[in-house]
Each structure stands twice: as C-alpha cells, then as structure tokens.
Amino acid sequence: MRIASYEGRLTLLVDGGGIDVATATGGSFTPDVLDAIERWDELTEVAAGLRGPVRPVDPARLDAPVRLPRQVFAVGLNYRDHAAEAGIRELPTAPPVFTKFPVCVTGPEATVTLPSTDVDYEAELVVVIGRRAEHIAEGVAWGHVAGLMVGQDLSERKVQLAGPVPQFSLGKSFPGFGPTGPAIVSPDEFADPDALEIGCSVADWVLQSGNTKDMIFPVPELIARLSRVCPLLPGDLIFTGTPAGVGMSHTPPRFLRPGETLTTFVETVGTIHTTFTVGPGHDEAAPEE
Ligand code: ZN
C-alpha cells in the first residue's frame, strides 16, 4: 500500500493515479492522513477493496504524507562509512538521537530557502510509526511501522556545530529542512525492508550512495531502543541516519547552492526532489544565535 497526501487529501496511490480515500469510502475516512494512520489496520483492510475512481496524480502536487507529526526522532552516525568520514574512531554503542522540530517537515517536491552557505544534505530512510509503540521488542518492531518514506535531513552546519554543546536539533530544523515523501510505503511492499539502496545526487553528480543494510542500528533496534524511553505514536517519524558522502566531508566542503535541485531516492520507496533558493537577507554568514 502506498499512501500519499495529494492536494492535502488522503490518497491511495495505484496504477494510473490515485484514489481519494474520503470520497471513495463515502466519508468513513476524513481527508487527513494522520487520522488515517491512527486507524492503520482499518485503512489497510479498506484500501485493499478500493477500485476507484482513479484520478491522475501530478507529482508536483504531492504534500508531505505526514504534515505535522507529533514527534520526529533522528539518529546520527548510523552508518559505519559516515561515522568514519565524521572522524569517529569508535562506533557508537547506542544511537545518538536528536529531534528535527516538526514544523521543518515539508513535501517531496519542495523549494527550500537556504539560510546560509553552510547547508548540507543527508539522504535518509524515514520510518512512519503506525501503531503506538512502548517497550517494543525488536522481533515485533516492524509490526508497529505504517511504512517507509524517502527523507532529507537538511543541516545548517554552523548552527549545528556551534558551541558550547552542538545544536543538532536547531541546526536541522530551519523551515523546509525535513523533506519527506513521496508516499508512505507499507512494509509488505518490500522484499527486504532492511536492505534498500539509498542515495542522492545533484544533476549528474552522485553525492551519496549506500544501502540501509549497513546501518549500525537497524530499524527494529531503533524502535526497540526509542520505545524504551518515549512511547512512539502513530504518525511519528524516525529519520534513520545517512550513509557517507555528506557535503561536510568534502575538502573544501560541498554545501548546497541556490538554484540546485537535490534528488534523493530509496529503492522501492521512490524519489523526492528539493530545490534550493535564497531569501532576502541571505549572506555569507550563518544566522546569529
Ligand atoms: Zn541525519
């Protein structure tokens, strides 16, 4: 099952377009995707029987599948090659966790204003929680997942790494810094949801290319560890970390530039495109704290 938000409405993606679920079910579902995720089992059952009407879907009008999640978790240094390029000698024994504040979440075809010249890309697999998860064992963790999305953990490195302690959450939460989509793809769509090619590029330049099987803490372990501390709620997002190749690791750093379009993909899930622009007041300096 592929669930999207099309023109702000809960939409089941099928061959040839999309089915507006609220219309097709005579109003038994509202157009709100988060409402539907609260009833994920019921939606799965109903969606299997929906045949139409199918209308064409213009990818440019897809929104973030979950526009305003209640919680957004993000994991740093979750791929060995990325930990190495970040200069980390010993692999983490527990996942470093931070948040991207939920207002930064945007859709799969977003235009994002660069607040400075130090904005970096991080291609990430994003997990959408489908069922409340509290003290969940790894073995049943996938059963609490509604689906997977493609994401970008955009990061303003000056703010992120400013002292006296790093400000991961702030530096990664400027407006539009959480592109997600194009749809929530349910785990049954994957031959192996723990081994997916992932990467991103600008024009013909491949910036990152990895596989989610190389995560230090795979999705079930992340859900188990997080749910031991915070109950995970339907619609919550987990940004699961990025493979090697981020802009900061280049000499000199290769940060995002106005006019560029970043293409990010995850095997079987799909592709998102993020275009960068500059706003009024943009200059060479990072924003002051
Ligand atoms: Zn990240």
Coordinates of C-alpha atoms and ligand atoms in Angstrom, one line a residue:
M1 CA 0.0 0.0 0.0
R2 CA 1.2 3.5 -0.9
I3 CA -0.5 6.3 1.0
A4 CA 0.1 9.9 -0.1
S5 CA -1.2 13.4 0.7
Y6 CA -2.4 14.8 -2.6
E7 CA -3.5 18.4 -2.6
G8 CA -3.8 18.0 1.1
R9 CA -6.1 14.9 1.0
L10 CA -5.5 11.2 2.0
T11 CA -4.8 9.4 -1.3
L12 CA -4.2 5.7 -2.1
L13 CA -1.7 5.6 -5.0
V14 CA -2.5 2.9 -7.6
D15 CA -1.5 2.2 -11.2
G16 CA -2.6 5.2 -13.2
G17 CA -3.0 7.7 -10.4
G18 CA -4.7 8.0 -7.0
I19 CA -7.9 7.2 -5.2
D20 CA -9.2 9.9 -2.8
V21 CA -10.0 7.7 0.2
A22 CA -12.5 10.1 1.9
T23 CA -14.6 10.2 -1.3
A24 CA -14.2 6.5 -2.2
T25 CA -15.3 5.4 1.3
G26 CA -18.3 7.8 1.4
G27 CA -16.7 9.7 4.2
S28 CA -15.8 6.9 6.6
F29 CA -12.3 8.3 6.5
T30 CA -11.5 12.0 6.7
P31 CA -9.1 13.6 4.2
D32 CA -6.5 13.8 7.0
V33 CA -3.6 11.4 6.7
L34 CA -2.7 11.4 10.4
D35 CA -6.3 10.5 11.2
A36 CA -6.0 7.5 8.9
I37 CA -2.7 6.4 10.4
E38 CA -4.5 6.3 13.8
R39 CA -6.7 3.6 12.1
W40 CA -4.0 2.0 10.1
D41 CA -5.3 -1.6 10.3
E42 CA -8.7 -0.5 9.2
L43 CA -7.2 1.6 6.4
T44 CA -5.2 -1.4 5.2
E45 CA -8.3 -3.5 5.0
V46 CA -10.5 -0.8 3.3
A47 CA -7.7 0.1 0.8
A48 CA -7.4 -3.4 -0.4
G49 CA -11.0 -3.2 -1.7
L50 CA -10.9 0.3 -3.2
R51 CA -11.1 0.3 -7.1
G52 CA -11.7 3.9 -7.8
P53 CA -12.4 6.4 -9.0
V54 CA -8.8 6.8 -10.0
R55 CA -7.7 10.3 -10.9
P56 CA -4.3 11.3 -12.4
V57 CA -1.7 12.4 -9.9
D58 CA 0.7 15.3 -10.7
P59 CA 3.8 14.5 -8.5
A60 CA 4.4 18.3 -8.1
R61 CA 1.2 18.5 -6.1
L62 CA 2.0 15.8 -3.5
D63 CA 2.4 17.2 0.0
A64 CA 4.3 15.7 3.0
P65 CA 2.5 12.5 3.8
V66 CA 2.6 13.5 7.5
R67 CA 2.4 17.3 7.5
L68 CA 2.8 17.8 11.3
P69 CA 3.9 14.7 13.2
R70 CA 3.7 14.9 17.0
Q71 CA 7.3 13.6 17.4
V72 CA 10.2 13.5 15.0
F73 CA 13.2 11.4 16.0
A74 CA 16.5 11.5 14.1
V75 CA 19.6 9.3 14.5
G76 CA 23.2 10.5 14.0
L77 CA 26.2 8.3 12.9
N78 CA 24.1 5.3 12.0
Y79 CA 26.3 4.1 9.0
R80 CA 29.8 3.0 9.5
D81 CA 31.2 4.8 6.5
H82 CA 29.5 8.0 7.6
A83 CA 30.8 7.7 11.2
A84 CA 34.3 7.2 9.7
E85 CA 34.1 10.3 7.5
A86 CA 32.9 12.3 10.5
G87 CA 36.1 11.3 12.3
I88 CA 34.5 8.9 14.8
R89 CA 37.1 6.2 15.7
E90 CA 34.9 4.0 17.8
L91 CA 31.5 3.1 16.6
P92 CA 28.6 4.3 18.9
T93 CA 27.3 1.7 21.3
A94 CA 24.0 3.5 21.5
P95 CA 22.4 5.6 18.7
P96 CA 22.9 9.3 19.1
V97 CA 19.3 10.7 19.0
F98 CA 18.1 14.2 18.4
T99 CA 14.8 15.8 17.1
K100 CA 14.0 17.7 14.0
F101 CA 11.3 20.1 15.2
P102 CA 8.1 19.0 13.4
V103 CA 7.5 22.4 11.7
C104 CA 10.5 21.7 9.5
V105 CA 8.7 18.8 7.7
T106 CA 7.9 19.5 4.1
G107 CA 6.9 17.6 1.0
P108 CA 8.6 15.6 -1.8
E109 CA 8.8 18.4 -4.3
A110 CA 9.7 21.4 -2.0
T111 CA 11.6 24.6 -2.6
V112 CA 13.7 25.4 0.4
T113 CA 15.3 28.7 1.3
L114 CA 18.9 28.4 2.2
P115 CA 19.6 30.5 5.3
S116 CA 23.3 30.4 4.7
T117 CA 26.1 28.9 2.6
D118 CA 26.6 26.1 5.0
V119 CA 23.5 23.9 4.4
D120 CA 24.3 20.2 3.9
Y121 CA 22.4 17.2 2.6
E122 CA 21.8 13.8 4.3
A123 CA 19.8 11.2 2.4
E124 CA 17.8 9.2 4.9
L125 CA 15.2 6.4 5.1
V126 CA 12.3 7.7 7.2
V127 CA 10.1 5.4 9.2
V128 CA 6.5 6.3 9.9
I129 CA 5.1 4.7 13.1
G130 CA 1.7 3.1 12.5
R131 CA 0.8 1.8 16.0
R132 CA 1.6 3.1 19.5
A133 CA 4.9 1.5 20.5
E134 CA 6.0 1.3 24.1
H135 CA 8.7 -1.1 25.3
I136 CA 8.6 -3.0 21.9
A137 CA 10.9 -5.9 21.3
E138 CA 13.0 -5.9 18.1
G139 CA 11.2 -9.0 16.8
V140 CA 7.8 -7.3 16.6
A141 CA 9.0 -3.8 15.8
W142 CA 8.2 -3.9 12.0
G143 CA 4.6 -4.6 13.1
H144 CA 4.5 -1.1 14.5
V145 CA 5.6 0.6 11.3
A146 CA 3.0 2.1 8.9
G147 CA 5.5 2.5 6.2
L148 CA 8.7 4.0 4.9
M149 CA 9.4 7.3 3.1
V150 CA 12.4 9.0 1.5
G151 CA 13.8 11.9 3.5
Q152 CA 16.4 14.5 3.7
D153 CA 17.9 15.6 7.0
L154 CA 19.0 19.0 5.8
S155 CA 21.5 20.5 8.2
E156 CA 22.9 24.0 8.7
R157 CA 26.4 23.1 9.9
K158 CA 27.4 26.3 11.6
V159 CA 24.4 26.4 13.9
Q160 CA 24.6 22.6 14.4
L161 CA 28.2 22.6 15.5
A162 CA 28.3 25.9 17.4
G163 CA 29.5 25.5 21.0
P164 CA 29.5 25.1 23.9
V165 CA 27.5 22.0 23.0
P166 CA 26.4 21.0 19.5
Q167 CA 22.9 22.2 18.5
F168 CA 21.8 19.3 16.3
S169 CA 18.1 19.9 16.7
L170 CA 18.2 23.6 16.0
G171 CA 20.6 23.4 13.1
K172 CA 18.4 20.8 11.4
S173 CA 15.1 22.5 11.8
F174 CA 15.0 25.6 9.6
P175 CA 11.9 25.9 7.5
G176 CA 11.7 23.1 4.9
F177 CA 14.7 21.2 6.4
G178 CA 12.7 17.9 6.6
P179 CA 11.6 17.0 3.0
T180 CA 9.7 13.7 3.0
G181 CA 7.7 11.6 0.6
P182 CA 6.6 10.8 -2.0
A183 CA 4.3 8.4 -0.1
I184 CA 4.2 6.1 2.9
V185 CA 5.0 2.7 1.5
S186 CA 3.9 -0.2 3.8
P187 CA 6.5 -2.8 4.8
D188 CA 4.7 -5.6 2.9
E189 CA 5.7 -3.9 -0.4
F190 CA 9.4 -4.7 0.2
A191 CA 11.3 -8.0 -0.5
D192 CA 13.5 -7.0 2.5
P193 CA 12.8 -3.7 4.2
D194 CA 16.1 -3.8 6.0
A195 CA 18.2 -3.8 2.8
L196 CA 17.4 -0.8 0.5
E197 CA 19.6 1.2 -1.8
I198 CA 19.7 4.8 -0.8
G199 CA 21.3 7.9 -2.2
C200 CA 21.2 11.4 -3.5
S201 CA 22.5 13.5 -6.4
V202 CA 22.6 17.0 -7.9
A203 CA 22.3 16.9 -11.7
D204 CA 24.6 14.0 -12.7
W205 CA 26.8 14.2 -9.6
V206 CA 26.1 11.3 -7.3
L207 CA 26.7 12.7 -3.8
Q208 CA 25.7 9.7 -1.7
S209 CA 25.2 6.0 -2.5
G210 CA 24.6 3.4 0.2
N211 CA 22.4 0.6 1.5
T212 CA 20.2 0.6 4.6
K213 CA 21.6 -2.9 5.4
D214 CA 24.8 -1.0 6.5
M215 CA 23.0 0.7 9.4
I216 CA 24.8 0.2 12.7
F217 CA 21.3 0.2 14.5
P218 CA 18.7 -1.2 12.0
V219 CA 15.1 -0.1 12.1
P220 CA 13.9 -2.7 14.6
E221 CA 16.6 -1.9 17.0
L222 CA 15.9 1.8 16.8
I223 CA 12.3 1.2 17.5
A224 CA 13.1 -1.0 20.4
R225 CA 15.6 1.4 21.9
L226 CA 13.5 4.6 21.4
S227 CA 10.3 2.9 22.7
R228 CA 12.0 2.0 25.9
V229 CA 12.2 5.8 26.6
C230 CA 9.5 7.6 24.7
P231 CA 6.2 6.0 23.6
L232 CA 6.1 6.2 19.8
L233 CA 2.8 7.5 18.5
P234 CA 1.0 6.8 15.2
G235 CA 2.4 9.2 12.6
D236 CA 5.7 9.8 14.4
L237 CA 8.8 9.9 12.1
I238 CA 12.2 8.4 12.6
F239 CA 15.0 9.8 10.4
T240 CA 17.3 6.8 10.5
G241 CA 20.7 8.3 9.6
T242 CA 22.7 8.9 6.5
P243 CA 25.5 7.0 4.6
A244 CA 28.8 8.5 3.6
G245 CA 29.3 11.4 1.3
V246 CA 27.8 14.4 3.1
G247 CA 29.0 17.8 1.9
M248 CA 30.9 18.5 5.2
S249 CA 33.2 15.5 4.5
H250 CA 34.5 17.1 1.2
T251 CA 37.6 19.3 1.1
P252 CA 36.5 22.0 0.7
P253 CA 33.0 21.3 1.9
R254 CA 30.4 20.8 -0.8
F255 CA 27.3 22.6 0.5
L256 CA 24.0 23.2 -1.3
R257 CA 23.8 26.2 -3.6
P258 CA 20.9 28.4 -4.8
G259 CA 19.4 27.0 -8.0
E260 CA 20.4 23.4 -7.3
T261 CA 17.9 20.6 -7.2
L262 CA 18.7 17.7 -4.9
T263 CA 17.3 14.3 -6.0
T264 CA 17.0 11.7 -3.2
F265 CA 15.9 8.1 -3.6
V266 CA 15.3 5.0 -1.6
E267 CA 14.8 1.7 -3.5
T268 CA 11.1 0.7 -3.9
V269 CA 10.0 3.8 -1.9
G270 CA 10.6 6.4 -4.6
T271 CA 12.3 9.7 -5.3
I272 CA 11.9 13.2 -3.9
H273 CA 13.3 16.5 -5.4
T274 CA 14.3 19.5 -3.3
T275 CA 15.1 22.8 -5.0
F276 CA 17.1 25.5 -3.2
T277 CA 16.7 29.2 -3.3
V278 CA 17.9 32.2 -1.3
G279 CA 15.7 34.5 0.7
P280 CA 16.0 38.2 1.5
G281 CA 18.9 38.9 3.8
H282 CA 21.0 35.9 2.7
D283 CA 24.7 36.5 3.1
E284 CA 27.8 34.5 3.6
A285 CA 27.5 34.3 7.4
A286 CA 25.5 31.8 9.3
P287 CA 22.5 33.2 11.2
E288 CA 23.4 34.6 14.6
E289 CA 22.2 32.6 17.6
Ligands
ZN1 ZN 20.9 12.8 9.6

